[in-house]
Amino acid sequence: MEGLQELTFWQKAHLYYQKGLENGDKRIENWLLVYSPVPVICIILCYLFIVWAGPKLMAKKEPINLKLVLIVYNFSMVCLSAYMFYEFTVSSWMANYSLLCQPVDYSDSVLALRMASVCWLFYFSKYIEFCDTIFFILRKKNRQLTFLHVYHHSTMILNCWVGLKYTPGGQSFMSGLVNSLVHVAMYFYYGLAAFGPSMSKYLWWKHYLTILQLLQFFLVTLHTVYNLFADCNYPDALNLIVFFYALTLIALFSHFYYRSYITSRTHDLGKCKV
């Protein structure tokens, strides 16, 4: 203890940082973008720089037509999301996962590594989703670069990294499973929309996507609260991170839904009465 007390603040911080890195799952520490948060944070900062600089660079340029790219990208994301949903479902089913209280299997069994693999793929897919923002910038759809959009894309990466680093499986599989299913619907909608105005009549269900996303966050929140009070052999610190993060998303998506669908509908009814 005396030796630790003699260390400077920065030496102590570095010591705790190294200890935190070493406490991660040893099976996956050499997988891409897993061992240290430094590359992850650098990529997030690059993303934020692109969000800031991109619209300025595109200001005097014409929007780029990305119709074919968007169609291919969105339906590829549908396939990827469907595959992840399948892997989460099959891996948890075969391992006899509990839907309410499931500790992480840190063994080298085939099923445990299969679950860890799909958790990594889910985490890595969040980097791929940065393309959503880049496409907005290239098409000069700057109104889509809302705080909600940027916050969700940038923070989800770090949240997923923490979960993957320390708990690649266990009860955290629920968030990945539900999110993958929601993204199947979401990217399917975006894929249809990419075809242009001819698809408008088939896109009446846009606001249901936001409702689906909100249901997802409520489900994850309830699942996390249950595990906070149950004896599930799962780190409470990670449950708290997920809980507070889900609350921020519920607040932001609720505000988006109210502003986009409730307020606009009231405004349209007001115009009709006039």
PDB file of N, CA and C in Angstrom, residues 119-155:
ATOM      1  N   CYS A 119     -20.975 -11.684 -30.974  1.00  0.00           N
ATOM      2  CA  CYS A 119     -20.896 -10.427 -30.217  1.00  0.00           C
ATOM      3  C   CYS A 119     -19.870  -9.495 -30.854  1.00  0.00           C
ATOM      4  N   TRP A 120     -18.737 -10.063 -31.294  1.00  0.00           N
ATOM      5  CA  TRP A 120     -17.723  -9.237 -31.970  1.00  0.00           C
ATOM      6  C   TRP A 120     -18.273  -8.707 -33.294  1.00  0.00           C
ATOM      7  N   LEU A 121     -18.959  -9.562 -34.045  1.00  0.00           N
ATOM      8  CA  LEU A 121     -19.506  -9.135 -35.334  1.00  0.00           C
ATOM      9  C   LEU A 121     -20.526  -8.013 -35.131  1.00  0.00           C
ATOM     10  N   PHE A 122     -21.341  -8.132 -34.102  1.00  0.00           N
ATOM     11  CA  PHE A 122     -22.312  -7.086 -33.781  1.00  0.00           C
ATOM     12  C   PHE A 122     -21.596  -5.773 -33.477  1.00  0.00           C
ATOM     13  N   TYR A 123     -20.546  -5.861 -32.663  1.00  0.00           N
ATOM     14  CA  TYR A 123     -19.731  -4.685 -32.329  1.00  0.00           C
ATOM     15  C   TYR A 123     -19.112  -4.074 -33.589  1.00  0.00           C
ATOM     16  N   PHE A 124     -18.543  -4.900 -34.453  1.00  0.00           N
ATOM     17  CA  PHE A 124     -17.888  -4.390 -35.656  1.00  0.00           C
ATOM     18  C   PHE A 124     -18.899  -3.789 -36.631  1.00  0.00           C
ATOM     19  N   SER A 125     -20.129  -4.299 -36.624  1.00  0.00           N
ATOM     20  CA  SER A 125     -21.152  -3.761 -37.528  1.00  0.00           C
ATOM     21  C   SER A 125     -21.449  -2.304 -37.224  1.00  0.00           C
ATOM     22  N   LYS A 126     -21.173  -1.867 -35.986  1.00  0.00           N
ATOM     23  CA  LYS A 126     -21.417  -0.478 -35.629  1.00  0.00           C
ATOM     24  C   LYS A 126     -20.436   0.458 -36.331  1.00  0.00           C
ATOM     25  N   TYR A 127     -19.263  -0.046 -36.669  1.00  0.00           N
ATOM     26  CA  TYR A 127     -18.324   0.739 -37.473  1.00  0.00           C
ATOM     27  C   TYR A 127     -18.845   0.853 -38.907  1.00  0.00           C
ATOM     28  N   ILE A 128     -19.380  -0.239 -39.420  1.00  0.00           N
ATOM     29  CA  ILE A 128     -19.932  -0.218 -40.774  1.00  0.00           C
ATOM     30  C   ILE A 128     -21.064   0.808 -40.867  1.00  0.00           C
ATOM     31  N   GLU A 129     -21.828   0.925 -39.788  1.00  0.00           N
ATOM     32  CA  GLU A 129     -22.972   1.841 -39.785  1.00  0.00           C
ATOM     33  C   GLU A 129     -22.566   3.314 -39.820  1.00  0.00           C
ATOM     34  N   PHE A 130     -21.304   3.606 -39.647  1.00  0.00           N
ATOM     35  CA  PHE A 130     -20.827   4.982 -39.854  1.00  0.00           C
ATOM     36  C   PHE A 130     -21.120   5.440 -41.279  1.00  0.00           C
ATOM     37  N   CYS A 131     -21.262   4.467 -42.178  1.00  0.00           N
ATOM     38  CA  CYS A 131     -21.570   4.800 -43.577  1.00  0.00           C
ATOM     39  C   CYS A 131     -22.888   5.557 -43.682  1.00  0.00           C
ATOM     40  N   ASP A 132     -23.823   5.291 -42.763  1.00  0.00           N
ATOM     41  CA  ASP A 132     -25.098   6.024 -42.772  1.00  0.00           C
ATOM     42  C   ASP A 132     -24.834   7.529 -42.770  1.00  0.00           C
ATOM     43  N   THR A 133     -23.931   7.942 -41.880  1.00  0.00           N
ATOM     44  CA  THR A 133     -23.610   9.366 -41.738  1.00  0.00           C
ATOM     45  C   THR A 133     -22.870   9.888 -42.961  1.00  0.00           C
ATOM     46  N   ILE A 134     -21.905   9.119 -43.427  1.00  0.00           N
ATOM     47  CA  ILE A 134     -21.105   9.545 -44.584  1.00  0.00           C
ATOM     48  C   ILE A 134     -22.002   9.735 -45.806  1.00  0.00           C
ATOM     49  N   PHE A 135     -22.966   8.857 -45.991  1.00  0.00           N
ATOM     50  CA  PHE A 135     -23.883   8.984 -47.127  1.00  0.00           C
ATOM     51  C   PHE A 135     -24.753  10.232 -47.001  1.00  0.00           C
ATOM     52  N   PHE A 136     -25.168  10.570 -45.782  1.00  0.00           N
ATOM     53  CA  PHE A 136     -25.922  11.809 -45.573  1.00  0.00           C
ATOM     54  C   PHE A 136     -25.095  13.015 -46.011  1.00  0.00           C
ATOM     55  N   ILE A 137     -23.834  13.010 -45.639  1.00  0.00           N
ATOM     56  CA  ILE A 137     -22.943  14.136 -45.956  1.00  0.00           C
ATOM     57  C   ILE A 137     -22.726  14.246 -47.455  1.00  0.00           C
ATOM     58  N   LEU A 138     -22.452  13.124 -48.106  1.00  0.00           N
ATOM     59  CA  LEU A 138     -22.189  13.138 -49.546  1.00  0.00           C
ATOM     60  C   LEU A 138     -23.426  13.530 -50.348  1.00  0.00           C
ATOM     61  N   ARG A 139     -24.602  13.233 -49.821  1.00  0.00           N
ATOM     62  CA  ARG A 139     -25.857  13.587 -50.492  1.00  0.00           C
ATOM     63  C   ARG A 139     -26.384  14.941 -50.035  1.00  0.00           C
ATOM     64  N   LYS A 140     -25.635  15.603 -49.141  1.00  0.00           N
ATOM     65  CA  LYS A 140     -25.994  16.913 -48.595  1.00  0.00           C
ATOM     66  C   LYS A 140     -27.346  16.874 -47.884  1.00  0.00           C
ATOM     67  N   LYS A 141     -27.585  15.776 -47.173  1.00  0.00           N
ATOM     68  CA  LYS A 141     -28.784  15.649 -46.341  1.00  0.00           C
ATOM     69  C   LYS A 141     -28.420  16.056 -44.906  1.00  0.00           C
ATOM     70  N   ASN A 142     -27.967  17.299 -44.766  1.00  0.00           N
ATOM     71  CA  ASN A 142     -27.429  17.740 -43.482  1.00  0.00           C
ATOM     72  C   ASN A 142     -28.482  17.816 -42.380  1.00  0.00           C
ATOM     73  N   ARG A 143     -29.742  17.934 -42.755  1.00  0.00           N
ATOM     74  CA  ARG A 143     -30.804  17.953 -41.739  1.00  0.00           C
ATOM     75  C   ARG A 143     -30.900  16.618 -41.005  1.00  0.00           C
ATOM     76  N   GLN A 144     -30.366  15.565 -41.636  1.00  0.00           N
ATOM     77  CA  GLN A 144     -30.379  14.242 -41.009  1.00  0.00           C
ATOM     78  C   GLN A 144     -29.269  14.078 -39.970  1.00  0.00           C
ATOM     79  N   LEU A 145     -28.310  15.014 -39.976  1.00  0.00           N
ATOM     80  CA  LEU A 145     -27.186  14.933 -39.032  1.00  0.00           C
ATOM     81  C   LEU A 145     -27.588  15.553 -37.689  1.00  0.00           C
ATOM     82  N   THR A 146     -28.602  15.001 -37.092  1.00  0.00           N
ATOM     83  CA  THR A 146     -29.113  15.513 -35.826  1.00  0.00           C
ATOM     84  C   THR A 146     -28.220  15.056 -34.672  1.00  0.00           C
ATOM     85  N   PHE A 147     -28.452  15.671 -33.521  1.00  0.00           N
ATOM     86  CA  PHE A 147     -27.726  15.242 -32.318  1.00  0.00           C
ATOM     87  C   PHE A 147     -28.021  13.778 -32.022  1.00  0.00           C
ATOM     88  N   LEU A 148     -29.285  13.371 -32.181  1.00  0.00           N
ATOM     89  CA  LEU A 148     -29.666  11.977 -31.948  1.00  0.00           C
ATOM     90  C   LEU A 148     -28.866  11.036 -32.835  1.00  0.00           C
ATOM     91  N   HIS A 149     -28.786  11.361 -34.119  1.00  0.00           N
ATOM     92  CA  HIS A 149     -28.079  10.499 -35.066  1.00  0.00           C
ATOM     93  C   HIS A 149     -26.600  10.369 -34.693  1.00  0.00           C
ATOM     94  N   VAL A 150     -25.943  11.491 -34.471  1.00  0.00           N
ATOM     95  CA  VAL A 150     -24.503  11.477 -34.189  1.00  0.00           C
ATOM     96  C   VAL A 150     -24.223  10.846 -32.832  1.00  0.00           C
ATOM     97  N   TYR A 151     -25.027  11.186 -31.840  1.00  0.00           N
ATOM     98  CA  TYR A 151     -24.852  10.618 -30.492  1.00  0.00           C
ATOM     99  C   TYR A 151     -25.002   9.096 -30.524  1.00  0.00           C
ATOM    100  N   HIS A 152     -26.050   8.638 -31.170  1.00  0.00           N
ATOM    101  CA  HIS A 152     -26.327   7.199 -31.212  1.00  0.00           C
ATOM    102  C   HIS A 152     -25.201   6.443 -31.903  1.00  0.00           C
ATOM    103  N   HIS A 153     -24.763   6.940 -33.047  1.00  0.00           N
ATOM    104  CA  HIS A 153     -23.719   6.243 -33.803  1.00  0.00           C
ATOM    105  C   HIS A 153     -22.362   6.265 -33.093  1.00  0.00           C
ATOM    106  N   SER A 154     -22.037   7.364 -32.467  1.00  0.00           N
ATOM    107  CA  SER A 154     -20.708   7.479 -31.851  1.00  0.00           C
ATOM    108  C   SER A 154     -20.624   6.766 -30.505  1.00  0.00           C
ATOM    109  N   THR A 155     -21.679   6.836 -29.702  1.00  0.00           N
ATOM    110  CA  THR A 155     -21.618   6.230 -28.371  1.00  0.00           C
ATOM    111  C   THR A 155     -21.900   4.735 -28.375  1.00  0.00           C
TER     112      THR A 155
END
